[in-house]
Amino acid sequence: VQLQASGGGLVQAGGSLILSCVVSGRSLRDINLMAWYLQAQGKQRELLAGINSVGRTTYGGALWARFVISRDTSKNTVYLQVNNLKADDTGVYFCNADFDDGPHGGVWGQGTQVTVSS
C-alpha cells in the first residue's frame, strides 16, 4: 500500500485548500481508517479527520470544524478540504491508512506542505 499526498502550497489566510491522498495497492473499502494529520513545526502530528471503510467520518474535535474529509472510491482517493485557513494551519499534512494485516500505526504518505500567509 502506498499513499501519495498532494495539493499543498502557499495560500493566504482566510482562503481554502483541498488536499488529496491517492491510495494504491488496496481499495479504500478495505482500509479500516484513512486519516489526515497535521504536523506543525516543532510539534507532534495531530489527528484532523478520518474516514472509515464505509465512508463514516470522524474529526479531531471542535477545533477542527473548518476541516472536511471526503473520498472518491472510483479514484481511490481521500480529500481534505481546509476552510478559512489560519496561520496555525501551517505545516506538513500527512495521510495515513490503517488496515488489517498492515503495519502497526498504519502506512504514511510522504506529506504535503501547506504554508498560510497572513
mmCIF file of C-alpha atoms in Angstrom:
data_model
loop_
_atom_site.group_PDB
_atom_site.id
_atom_site.type_symbol
_atom_site.label_atom_id
_atom_site.label_comp_id
_atom_site.label_asym_id
_atom_site.label_seq_id
_atom_site.Cartn_x
_atom_site.Cartn_y
_atom_site.Cartn_z
ATOM 1 C CA VAL A 1 0.000 0.000 0.000
ATOM 2 C CA GLN A 2 1.316 3.413 -0.971
ATOM 3 C CA LEU A 3 -0.093 6.858 -0.333
ATOM 4 C CA GLN A 4 0.604 9.949 -2.410
ATOM 5 C CA ALA A 5 -0.429 13.247 -0.867
ATOM 6 C CA SER A 6 -0.652 16.453 -2.856
ATOM 7 C CA GLY A 7 -2.354 19.819 -3.012
ATOM 8 C CA GLY A 8 -0.275 21.839 -0.594
ATOM 9 C CA GLY A 9 1.323 25.181 -1.270
ATOM 10 C CA LEU A 10 1.374 28.800 -0.226
ATOM 11 C CA VAL A 11 -2.071 30.185 0.495
ATOM 12 C CA GLN A 12 -3.455 33.339 2.024
ATOM 13 C CA ALA A 13 -5.165 33.386 5.375
ATOM 14 C CA GLY A 14 -8.911 33.101 5.016
ATOM 15 C CA GLY A 15 -8.683 31.011 1.878
ATOM 16 C CA SER A 16 -9.461 27.359 1.290
ATOM 17 C CA LEU A 17 -7.485 24.384 0.113
ATOM 18 C CA ILE A 18 -8.208 20.832 -0.947
ATOM 19 C CA LEU A 19 -5.585 18.185 -0.293
ATOM 20 C CA SER A 20 -5.608 14.804 -1.999
ATOM 21 C CA CYS A 21 -4.297 11.418 -0.955
ATOM 22 C CA VAL A 22 -4.204 8.807 -3.684
ATOM 23 C CA VAL A 23 -4.078 5.254 -2.389
ATOM 24 C CA SER A 24 -2.564 2.435 -4.391
ATOM 25 C CA GLY A 25 -2.386 -1.238 -3.578
ATOM 26 C CA ARG A 26 -5.607 -1.531 -1.642
ATOM 27 C CA SER A 27 -9.202 -0.407 -2.056
ATOM 28 C CA LEU A 28 -10.493 2.280 0.268
ATOM 29 C CA ARG A 29 -13.281 -0.127 1.143
ATOM 30 C CA ASP A 30 -10.665 -2.468 2.563
ATOM 31 C CA ILE A 31 -8.964 0.160 4.683
ATOM 32 C CA ASN A 32 -10.302 0.449 8.225
ATOM 33 C CA LEU A 33 -9.473 4.118 8.537
ATOM 34 C CA MET A 34 -7.985 6.755 6.292
ATOM 35 C CA ALA A 35 -6.901 9.804 8.233
ATOM 36 C CA TRP A 36 -5.301 13.190 7.796
ATOM 37 C CA TYR A 37 -2.804 14.596 10.269
ATOM 38 C CA LEU A 38 -1.077 17.928 10.625
ATOM 39 C CA GLN A 39 2.455 18.288 11.853
ATOM 40 C CA ALA A 40 3.313 21.872 12.603
ATOM 41 C CA GLN A 41 6.950 22.793 13.040
ATOM 42 C CA GLY A 42 8.242 21.629 16.399
ATOM 43 C CA LYS A 43 5.011 19.829 17.259
ATOM 44 C CA GLN A 44 3.718 16.292 17.149
ATOM 45 C CA ARG A 45 1.381 15.119 14.473
ATOM 46 C CA GLU A 46 -2.229 15.847 15.315
ATOM 47 C CA LEU A 47 -5.232 13.979 14.008
ATOM 48 C CA LEU A 48 -7.518 16.181 11.956
ATOM 49 C CA ALA A 49 -10.066 13.870 10.427
ATOM 50 C CA GLY A 50 -10.702 10.272 9.459
ATOM 51 C CA ILE A 51 -12.990 8.315 7.181
ATOM 52 C CA ASN A 52 -13.610 4.616 7.608
ATOM 53 C CA SER A 53 -14.173 1.782 5.168
ATOM 54 C CA VAL A 54 -17.884 2.537 4.782
ATOM 55 C CA GLY A 55 -17.425 6.287 4.488
ATOM 56 C CA ARG A 56 -18.231 7.339 8.019
ATOM 57 C CA THR A 57 -16.281 10.396 9.074
ATOM 58 C CA THR A 58 -14.756 11.466 12.347
ATOM 59 C CA TYR A 59 -12.977 14.616 13.338
ATOM 60 C CA GLY A 60 -10.291 15.523 15.811
ATOM 61 C CA GLY A 61 -12.558 17.846 17.748
ATOM 62 C CA ALA A 62 -14.457 21.114 17.629
ATOM 63 C CA LEU A 63 -11.254 22.963 16.912
ATOM 64 C CA TRP A 64 -11.143 21.267 13.572
ATOM 65 C CA ALA A 65 -14.628 22.328 12.412
ATOM 66 C CA ARG A 66 -13.015 24.002 9.440
ATOM 67 C CA PHE A 67 -11.890 20.665 8.028
ATOM 68 C CA VAL A 68 -13.937 18.378 5.789
ATOM 69 C CA ILE A 69 -12.803 14.896 4.851
ATOM 70 C CA SER A 70 -14.289 13.031 1.905
ATOM 71 C CA ARG A 71 -13.408 10.302 -0.541
ATOM 72 C CA ASP A 72 -13.933 9.160 -4.102
ATOM 73 C CA THR A 73 -13.829 5.383 -4.229
ATOM 74 C CA SER A 74 -13.711 5.379 -8.040
ATOM 75 C CA LYS A 75 -10.394 7.227 -7.809
ATOM 76 C CA ASN A 76 -9.316 5.531 -4.583
ATOM 77 C CA THR A 77 -8.595 8.979 -3.254
ATOM 78 C CA VAL A 78 -9.277 10.730 0.029
ATOM 79 C CA TYR A 79 -9.566 14.503 0.267
ATOM 80 C CA LEU A 80 -9.236 17.068 2.996
ATOM 81 C CA GLN A 81 -10.791 20.456 2.493
ATOM 82 C CA VAL A 82 -9.498 23.150 4.795
ATOM 83 C CA ASN A 83 -11.595 26.303 5.042
ATOM 84 C CA ASN A 84 -10.838 29.726 6.456
ATOM 85 C CA LEU A 85 -7.144 28.976 6.658
ATOM 86 C CA LYS A 86 -5.207 30.395 9.575
ATOM 87 C CA ALA A 87 -1.521 30.797 10.281
ATOM 88 C CA ASP A 88 -1.733 27.889 12.752
ATOM 89 C CA ASP A 89 -2.703 25.622 9.868
ATOM 90 C CA THR A 90 0.818 25.894 8.507
ATOM 91 C CA GLY A 91 2.698 22.620 8.479
ATOM 92 C CA VAL A 92 3.009 19.297 6.737
ATOM 93 C CA TYR A 93 -0.190 17.387 6.136
ATOM 94 C CA PHE A 94 0.078 13.615 6.143
ATOM 95 C CA CYS A 95 -2.406 10.948 5.203
ATOM 96 C CA ASN A 96 -2.431 7.589 6.907
ATOM 97 C CA ALA A 97 -4.005 4.248 6.082
ATOM 98 C CA ASP A 98 -4.790 1.737 8.810
ATOM 99 C CA PHE A 99 -5.880 -1.713 7.670
ATOM 100 C CA ASP A 100 -5.979 -5.334 8.743
ATOM 101 C CA ASP A 101 -2.638 -7.120 8.435
ATOM 102 C CA GLY A 102 -0.954 -3.783 7.930
ATOM 103 C CA PRO A 103 1.936 -2.350 9.940
ATOM 104 C CA HIS A 104 1.407 -1.019 13.432
ATOM 105 C CA GLY A 105 0.426 2.621 13.150
ATOM 106 C CA GLY A 106 -0.614 2.243 9.554
ATOM 107 C CA VAL A 107 1.051 3.393 6.364
ATOM 108 C CA TRP A 108 2.035 7.034 5.912
ATOM 109 C CA GLY A 109 2.195 9.149 2.827
ATOM 110 C CA GLN A 110 5.102 11.498 2.258
ATOM 111 C CA GLY A 111 3.208 14.600 3.346
ATOM 112 C CA THR A 112 2.400 17.853 1.603
ATOM 113 C CA GLN A 113 3.482 21.257 2.893
ATOM 114 C CA VAL A 114 0.918 23.981 3.483
ATOM 115 C CA THR A 115 2.066 27.492 4.309
ATOM 116 C CA VAL A 116 -0.514 30.095 5.261
ATOM 117 C CA SER A 117 0.474 33.707 4.818
ATOM 118 C CA SER A 118 -1.245 36.463 6.751
#
